[in-house]
Amino acid sequence: MRPGIDSTPLEALKWLINEARRYDASVSLHINLQKATADNDLYHLYEAEDLLCKGIFGQLLYRNAHSARYRTARINTKLEWESGLTQKRIDDLMAMLPELQEVGTIHIDNFRPFPSTGHGTSPEDIMPYLKLIMAYFRDNYGVDVSSESTFNRRPNNDNMYGFQPWALS
């Protein structure tokens, strides 16, 4: 934030996105769409609706399990999409930051097909939903999704050709 100018981080981000245009540059937001953090109100909804990835014995697969505040769990991408909550979160983000539509790009951190063996969903089950998310951003907002992976380590994988214009390997 700019001291004495911005009253919120959102205001500062909007300024930065708009200021970048003056220099023929773009600011892409880096988000994590597949992680739920315990200090977020949606975490409890996702837990109650059984949308968090589970292990084979039905246990939640936590990261940072030792910290109640920063406890995180992966979201079951398939179940979240089918519930309509993925689309709602994307719509809410784009309503909050319409500047992203003008920029035309967003970076989804660690955008991978995480399995949820407790729900019987494999990485192969999740892949079509990653494409649906990319298509939703593109078709509804004109926004391309980039991420860290091209998925090229999986046999018989299409590497998101036609969906993902850029990726880090």
GROMACS .gro file of N, CA, C and O in nm, residues 47-133:
model
  348
   47GLU      N    1  -1.600  -2.741   0.454
   47GLU     CA    2  -1.589  -2.858   0.543
   47GLU      C    3  -1.728  -2.919   0.565
   47GLU      O    4  -1.746  -3.040   0.555
   48ALA      N    5  -1.827  -2.835   0.591
   48ALA     CA    6  -1.963  -2.883   0.615
   48ALA      C    7  -2.024  -2.948   0.490
   48ALA      O    8  -2.099  -3.045   0.501
   49GLU      N    9  -1.990  -2.895   0.373
   49GLU     CA   10  -2.045  -2.947   0.247
   49GLU      C   11  -1.962  -3.063   0.192
   49GLU      O   12  -1.990  -3.112   0.083
   50ASP      N   13  -1.858  -3.105   0.264
   50ASP     CA   14  -1.772  -3.217   0.223
   50ASP      C   15  -1.703  -3.191   0.089
   50ASP      O   16  -1.701  -3.275   0.000
   51LEU      N   17  -1.645  -3.071   0.076
   51LEU     CA   18  -1.578  -3.031  -0.048
   51LEU      C   19  -1.426  -3.029  -0.036
   51LEU      O   20  -1.357  -2.990  -0.129
   52LEU      N   21  -1.372  -3.069   0.080
   52LEU     CA   22  -1.228  -3.071   0.100
   52LEU      C   23  -1.174  -3.211   0.073
   52LEU      O   24  -1.238  -3.311   0.106
   53CYS      N   25  -1.057  -3.218   0.012
   53CYS     CA   26  -0.996  -3.347  -0.023
   53CYS      C   27  -0.974  -3.432   0.102
   53CYS      O   28  -0.937  -3.382   0.208
   54LYS      N   29  -0.997  -3.561   0.083
   54LYS     CA   30  -0.982  -3.656   0.193
   54LYS      C   31  -0.891  -3.770   0.153
   54LYS      O   32  -0.881  -3.805   0.036
   55GLY      N   33  -0.830  -3.828   0.255
   55GLY     CA   34  -0.748  -3.946   0.234
   55GLY      C   35  -0.835  -4.071   0.227
   55GLY      O   36  -0.957  -4.065   0.242
   56ILE      N   37  -0.771  -4.181   0.207
   56ILE     CA   38  -0.841  -4.307   0.186
   56ILE      C   39  -0.931  -4.347   0.303
   56ILE      O   40  -1.032  -4.415   0.285
   57PHE      N   41  -0.897  -4.302   0.423
   57PHE     CA   42  -0.978  -4.336   0.540
   57PHE      C   43  -1.077  -4.224   0.576
   57PHE      O   44  -1.136  -4.226   0.684
   58GLY      N   45  -1.094  -4.128   0.486
   58GLY     CA   46  -1.191  -4.020   0.508
   58GLY      C   47  -1.138  -3.902   0.587
   58GLY      O   48  -1.212  -3.808   0.615
   59GLN      N   49  -1.009  -3.903   0.621
   59GLN     CA   50  -0.951  -3.793   0.697
   59GLN      C   51  -0.920  -3.675   0.604
   59GLN      O   52  -0.883  -3.694   0.490
   60LEU      N   53  -0.937  -3.551   0.655
   60LEU     CA   54  -0.898  -3.434   0.578
   60LEU      C   55  -0.747  -3.432   0.564
   60LEU      O   56  -0.674  -3.468   0.658
   61LEU      N   57  -0.700  -3.393   0.449
   61LEU     CA   58  -0.557  -3.387   0.422
   61LEU      C   59  -0.508  -3.245   0.447
   61LEU      O   60  -0.515  -3.160   0.360
   62TYR      N   61  -0.463  -3.219   0.568
   62TYR     CA   62  -0.420  -3.086   0.608
   62TYR      C   63  -0.275  -3.060   0.572
   62TYR      O   64  -0.192  -3.149   0.574
   63ARG      N   65  -0.248  -2.933   0.546
   63ARG     CA   66  -0.113  -2.880   0.548
   63ARG      C   67  -0.111  -2.784   0.666
   63ARG      O   68  -0.212  -2.724   0.698
   64ASN      N   69  -0.001  -2.769   0.730
   64ASN     CA   70   0.010  -2.682   0.849
   64ASN      C   71  -0.090  -2.725   0.956
   64ASN      O   72  -0.154  -2.642   1.019
   65ALA      N   73  -0.104  -2.855   0.977
   65ALA     CA   74  -0.203  -2.905   1.072
   65ALA      C   75  -0.175  -2.859   1.214
   65ALA      O   76  -0.266  -2.854   1.297
   66HIS      N   77  -0.051  -2.823   1.244
   66HIS     CA   78  -0.015  -2.781   1.379
   66HIS      C   79  -0.068  -2.642   1.414
   66HIS      O   80  -0.072  -2.604   1.529
   67SER      N   81  -0.112  -2.565   1.314
   67SER     CA   82  -0.157  -2.429   1.339
   67SER      C   83  -0.305  -2.416   1.304
   67SER      O   84  -0.344  -2.428   1.188
   68ALA      N   85  -0.389  -2.390   1.403
   68ALA     CA   86  -0.533  -2.379   1.378
   68ALA      C   87  -0.564  -2.262   1.285
   68ALA      O   88  -0.651  -2.270   1.200
   69ARG      N   89  -0.491  -2.153   1.298
   69ARG     CA   90  -0.518  -2.036   1.215
   69ARG      C   91  -0.477  -2.057   1.070
   69ARG      O   92  -0.547  -2.016   0.978
   70TYR      N   93  -0.361  -2.118   1.047
   70TYR     CA   94  -0.310  -2.132   0.911
   70TYR      C   95  -0.331  -2.272   0.853
   70TYR      O   96  -0.276  -2.306   0.750
   71ARG      N   97  -0.411  -2.351   0.919
   71ARG     CA   98  -0.441  -2.486   0.869
   71ARG      C   99  -0.503  -2.473   0.731
   71ARG      O  100  -0.594  -2.395   0.708
   72THR      N  101  -0.452  -2.550   0.636
   72THR     CA  102  -0.506  -2.546   0.500
   72THR      C  103  -0.538  -2.687   0.453
   72THR      O  104  -0.476  -2.784   0.496
   73ALA      N  105  -0.633  -2.695   0.365
   73ALA     CA  106  -0.669  -2.823   0.303
   73ALA      C  107  -0.696  -2.797   0.156
   73ALA      O  108  -0.734  -2.686   0.117
   74ARG      N  109  -0.674  -2.896   0.074
   74ARG     CA  110  -0.704  -2.886  -0.069
   74ARG      C  111  -0.854  -2.898  -0.090
   74ARG      O  112  -0.923  -2.972  -0.020
   75ILE      N  113  -0.903  -2.825  -0.187
   75ILE     CA  114  -1.044  -2.832  -0.225
   75ILE      C  115  -1.059  -2.939  -0.332
   75ILE      O  116  -0.978  -2.949  -0.423
   76ASN      N  117  -1.163  -3.020  -0.321
   76ASN     CA  118  -1.194  -3.118  -0.424
   76ASN      C  119  -1.254  -3.041  -0.541
   76ASN      O  120  -1.370  -2.999  -0.538
   77THR      N  121  -1.173  -3.020  -0.644
   77THR     CA  122  -1.210  -2.936  -0.758
   77THR      C  123  -1.337  -2.985  -0.827
   77THR      O  124  -1.422  -2.905  -0.867
   78LYS      N  125  -1.350  -3.114  -0.840
   78LYS     CA  126  -1.468  -3.172  -0.906
   78LYS      C  127  -1.595  -3.141  -0.827
   78LYS      O  128  -1.695  -3.091  -0.882
   79LEU      N  129  -1.593  -3.169  -0.698
   79LEU     CA  130  -1.712  -3.148  -0.615
   79LEU      C  131  -1.746  -3.000  -0.603
   79LEU      O  132  -1.864  -2.962  -0.604
   80GLU      N  133  -1.643  -2.916  -0.591
   80GLU     CA  134  -1.669  -2.772  -0.580
   80GLU      C  135  -1.733  -2.720  -0.708
   80GLU      O  136  -1.829  -2.644  -0.704
   81TRP      N  137  -1.681  -2.761  -0.825
   81TRP     CA  138  -1.738  -2.716  -0.952
   81TRP      C  139  -1.884  -2.761  -0.963
   81TRP      O  140  -1.972  -2.682  -1.000
   82GLU      N  141  -1.909  -2.887  -0.932
   82GLU     CA  142  -2.044  -2.940  -0.945
   82GLU      C  143  -2.143  -2.873  -0.850
   82GLU      O  144  -2.262  -2.866  -0.879
   83SER      N  145  -2.094  -2.819  -0.739
   83SER     CA  146  -2.180  -2.749  -0.645
   83SER      C  147  -2.211  -2.606  -0.691
   83SER      O  148  -2.302  -2.542  -0.637
   84GLY      N  149  -2.134  -2.555  -0.788
   84GLY     CA  150  -2.152  -2.418  -0.835
   84GLY      C  151  -2.069  -2.316  -0.759
   84GLY      O  152  -2.068  -2.198  -0.793
   85LEU      N  153  -1.996  -2.361  -0.656
   85LEU     CA  154  -1.919  -2.267  -0.574
   85LEU      C  155  -1.795  -2.214  -0.645
   85LEU      O  156  -1.753  -2.102  -0.619
   86THR      N  157  -1.736  -2.293  -0.734
   86THR     CA  158  -1.619  -2.243  -0.808
   86THR      C  159  -1.661  -2.122  -0.892
   86THR      O  160  -1.595  -2.018  -0.889
   87GLN      N  161  -1.769  -2.139  -0.964
   87GLN     CA  162  -1.818  -2.031  -1.050
   87GLN      C  163  -1.853  -1.907  -0.967
   87GLN      O  164  -1.822  -1.795  -1.007
   88LYS      N  165  -1.913  -1.927  -0.851
   88LYS     CA  166  -1.948  -1.815  -0.764
   88LYS      C  167  -1.823  -1.743  -0.715
   88LYS      O  168  -1.817  -1.620  -0.714
   89ARG      N  169  -1.721  -1.819  -0.677
   89ARG     CA  170  -1.597  -1.754  -0.630
   89ARG      C  171  -1.531  -1.675  -0.742
   89ARG      O  172  -1.480  -1.566  -0.720
   90ILE      N  173  -1.531  -1.731  -0.863
   90ILE     CA  174  -1.473  -1.659  -0.977
   90ILE      C  175  -1.555  -1.532  -1.004
   90ILE      O  176  -1.498  -1.424  -1.023
   91ASP      N  177  -1.686  -1.544  -1.006
   91ASP     CA  178  -1.772  -1.428  -1.030
   91ASP      C  179  -1.750  -1.320  -0.924
   91ASP      O  180  -1.743  -1.201  -0.955
   92ASP      N  181  -1.738  -1.362  -0.798
   92ASP     CA  182  -1.715  -1.267  -0.690
   92ASP      C  183  -1.580  -1.197  -0.705
   92ASP      O  184  -1.569  -1.076  -0.683
   93LEU      N  185  -1.477  -1.273  -0.743
   93LEU     CA  186  -1.345  -1.213  -0.766
   93LEU      C  187  -1.350  -1.111  -0.879
   93LEU      O  188  -1.298  -1.000  -0.866
   94MET      N  189  -1.415  -1.147  -0.988
   94MET     CA  190  -1.420  -1.057  -1.103
   94MET      C  191  -1.506  -0.933  -1.074
   94MET      O  192  -1.478  -0.825  -1.126
   95ALA      N  193  -1.607  -0.947  -0.990
   95ALA     CA  194  -1.687  -0.831  -0.949
   95ALA      C  195  -1.605  -0.739  -0.859
   95ALA      O  196  -1.617  -0.616  -0.867
   96MET      N  197  -1.521  -0.799  -0.774
   96MET     CA  198  -1.438  -0.720  -0.684
   96MET      C  199  -1.324  -0.650  -0.760
   96MET      O  200  -1.287  -0.537  -0.727
   97LEU      N  201  -1.271  -0.716  -0.863
   97LEU     CA  202  -1.158  -0.662  -0.939
   97LEU      C  203  -1.188  -0.666  -1.090
   97LEU      O  204  -1.127  -0.743  -1.164
   98PRO      N  205  -1.281  -0.584  -1.137
   98PRO     CA  206  -1.313  -0.586  -1.281
   98PRO      C  207  -1.194  -0.547  -1.368
   98PRO      O  208  -1.191  -0.578  -1.487
   99GLU      N  209  -1.094  -0.485  -1.307
   99GLU     CA  210  -0.972  -0.451  -1.381
   99GLU      C  211  -0.905  -0.574  -1.440
   99GLU      O  212  -0.836  -0.566  -1.542
  100LEU      N  213  -0.924  -0.691  -1.377
  100LEU     CA  214  -0.863  -0.813  -1.428
  100LEU      C  215  -0.915  -0.849  -1.566
  100LEU      O  216  -0.845  -0.907  -1.648
  101GLN      N  217  -1.040  -0.814  -1.593
  101GLN     CA  218  -1.096  -0.841  -1.724
  101GLN      C  219  -1.024  -0.760  -1.831
  101GLN      O  220  -0.999  -0.809  -1.941
  102GLU      N  221  -0.989  -0.638  -1.798
  102GLU     CA  222  -0.915  -0.554  -1.891
  102GLU      C  223  -0.772  -0.605  -1.910
  102GLU      O  224  -0.719  -0.600  -2.020
  103VAL      N  225  -0.712  -0.655  -1.804
  103VAL     CA  226  -0.576  -0.710  -1.812
  103VAL      C  227  -0.577  -0.838  -1.895
  103VAL      O  228  -0.487  -0.863  -1.974
  104GLY      N  229  -0.679  -0.922  -1.875
  104GLY     CA  230  -0.697  -1.042  -1.956
  104GLY      C  231  -0.616  -1.164  -1.914
  104GLY      O  232  -0.606  -1.260  -1.988
  105THR      N  233  -0.560  -1.161  -1.793
  105THR     CA  234  -0.483  -1.276  -1.747
  105THR      C  235  -0.492  -1.289  -1.595
  105THR      O  236  -0.509  -1.189  -1.525
  106ILE      N  237  -0.483  -1.413  -1.549
  106ILE     CA  238  -0.477  -1.440  -1.405
  106ILE      C  239  -0.387  -1.563  -1.388
  106ILE      O  240  -0.381  -1.649  -1.476
  107HIS      N  241  -0.315  -1.568  -1.279
  107HIS     CA  242  -0.224  -1.680  -1.253
  107HIS      C  243  -0.278  -1.761  -1.136
  107HIS      O  244  -0.294  -1.709  -1.025
  108ILE      N  245  -0.310  -1.888  -1.161
  108ILE     CA  246  -0.359  -1.975  -1.055
  108ILE      C  247  -0.243  -2.059  -1.002
  108ILE      O  248  -0.186  -2.140  -1.074
  109ASP      N  249  -0.209  -2.036  -0.877
  109ASP     CA  250  -0.097  -2.102  -0.812
  109ASP      C  251  -0.124  -2.252  -0.799
  109ASP      O  252  -0.233  -2.294  -0.761
  110ASN      N  253  -0.024  -2.331  -0.831
  110ASN     CA  254  -0.027  -2.475  -0.805
  110ASN      C  255  -0.157  -2.539  -0.858
  110ASN      O  256  -0.221  -2.617  -0.789
  111PHE      N  257  -0.194  -2.504  -0.978
  111PHE     CA  258  -0.319  -2.548  -1.040
  111PHE      C  259  -0.299  -2.688  -1.097
  111PHE      O  260  -0.253  -2.706  -1.208
  112ARG      N  261  -0.332  -2.787  -1.017
  112ARG     CA  262  -0.304  -2.927  -1.050
  112ARG      C  263  -0.424  -3.015  -1.018
  112ARG      O  264  -0.508  -2.978  -0.938
  113PRO      N  265  -0.425  -3.135  -1.072
  113PRO     CA  266  -0.535  -3.227  -1.044
  113PRO      C  267  -0.511  -3.306  -0.915
  113PRO      O  268  -0.468  -3.420  -0.917
  114PHE      N  269  -0.541  -3.243  -0.802
  114PHE     CA  270  -0.520  -3.309  -0.673
  114PHE      C  271  -0.626  -3.417  -0.652
  114PHE      O  272  -0.745  -3.390  -0.663
  115PRO      N  273  -0.584  -3.539  -0.619
  115PRO     CA  274  -0.682  -3.646  -0.595
  115PRO      C  275  -0.747  -3.632  -0.458
  115PRO      O  276  -0.696  -3.563  -0.370
  116SER      N  277  -0.861  -3.695  -0.444
  116SER     CA  278  -0.927  -3.707  -0.315
  116SER      C  279  -0.974  -3.852  -0.305
  116SER      O  280  -1.087  -3.885  -0.341
  117THR      N  281  -0.883  -3.937  -0.259
  117THR     CA  282  -0.915  -4.080  -0.256
  117THR      C  283  -1.035  -4.109  -0.167
  117THR      O  284  -1.110  -4.202  -0.193
  118GLY      N  285  -1.056  -4.028  -0.065
  118GLY     CA  286  -1.172  -4.045   0.021
  118GLY      C  287  -1.305  -4.019  -0.049
  118GLY      O  288  -1.410  -4.064  -0.005
  119HIS      N  289  -1.299  -3.944  -0.159
  119HIS     CA  290  -1.418  -3.921  -0.241
  119HIS      C  291  -1.417  -4.008  -0.367
  119HIS      O  292  -1.509  -4.000  -0.448
  120GLY      N  293  -1.309  -4.082  -0.387
  120GLY     CA  294  -1.299  -4.165  -0.506
  120GLY      C  295  -1.265  -4.085  -0.631
  120GLY      O  296  -1.297  -4.128  -0.743
  121THR      N  297  -1.201  -3.969  -0.616
  121THR     CA  298  -1.163  -3.888  -0.732
  121THR      C  299  -1.012  -3.893  -0.753
  121THR      O  300  -0.935  -3.863  -0.662
  122SER      N  301  -0.974  -3.930  -0.873
  122SER     CA  302  -0.833  -3.940  -0.911
  122SER      C  303  -0.791  -3.813  -0.986
  122SER      O  304  -0.876  -3.733  -1.025
  123PRO      N  305  -0.661  -3.796  -1.009
  123PRO     CA  306  -0.618  -3.682  -1.091
  123PRO      C  307  -0.686  -3.681  -1.228
  123PRO      O  308  -0.722  -3.575  -1.278
  124GLU      N  309  -0.706  -3.796  -1.285
  124GLU     CA  310  -0.771  -3.803  -1.416
  124GLU      C  311  -0.915  -3.756  -1.408
  124GLU      O  312  -0.967  -3.698  -1.504
  125ASP      N  313  -0.981  -3.778  -1.295
  125ASP     CA  314  -1.118  -3.729  -1.276
  125ASP      C  315  -1.122  -3.577  -1.264
  125ASP      O  316  -1.221  -3.514  -1.300
  126ILE      N  317  -1.015  -3.519  -1.210
  126ILE     CA  318  -1.010  -3.375  -1.183
  126ILE      C  319  -0.974  -3.294  -1.308
  126ILE      O  320  -1.021  -3.182  -1.325
  127MET      N  321  -0.892  -3.350  -1.398
  127MET     CA  322  -0.844  -3.275  -1.514
  127MET      C  323  -0.954  -3.204  -1.593
  127MET      O  324  -0.938  -3.086  -1.628
  128PRO      N  325  -1.066  -3.268  -1.625
  128PRO     CA  326  -1.169  -3.196  -1.701
  128PRO      C  327  -1.222  -3.072  -1.628
  128PRO      O  328  -1.262  -2.974  -1.692
  129TYR      N  329  -1.220  -3.074  -1.497
  129TYR     CA  330  -1.269  -2.961  -1.419
  129TYR      C  331  -1.170  -2.845  -1.422
  129TYR      O  332  -1.211  -2.728  -1.417
  130LEU      N  333  -1.041  -2.875  -1.431
  130LEU     CA  334  -0.942  -2.768  -1.447
  130LEU      C  335  -0.967  -2.696  -1.580
  130LEU      O  336  -0.961  -2.574  -1.589
  131LYS      N  337  -1.000  -2.773  -1.683
  131LYS     CA  338  -1.032  -2.713  -1.813
  131LYS      C  339  -1.160  -2.631  -1.806
  131LYS      O  340  -1.170  -2.525  -1.868
  132LEU      N  341  -1.258  -2.679  -1.732
  132LEU     CA  342  -1.382  -2.602  -1.716
  132LEU      C  343  -1.355  -2.468  -1.648
  132LEU      O  344  -1.414  -2.365  -1.686
  133ILE      N  345  -1.267  -2.468  -1.549
  133ILE     CA  346  -1.231  -2.343  -1.481
  133ILE      C  347  -1.164  -2.248  -1.578
  133ILE      O  348  -1.198  -2.129  -1.586
   0.00000   0.00000   0.00000
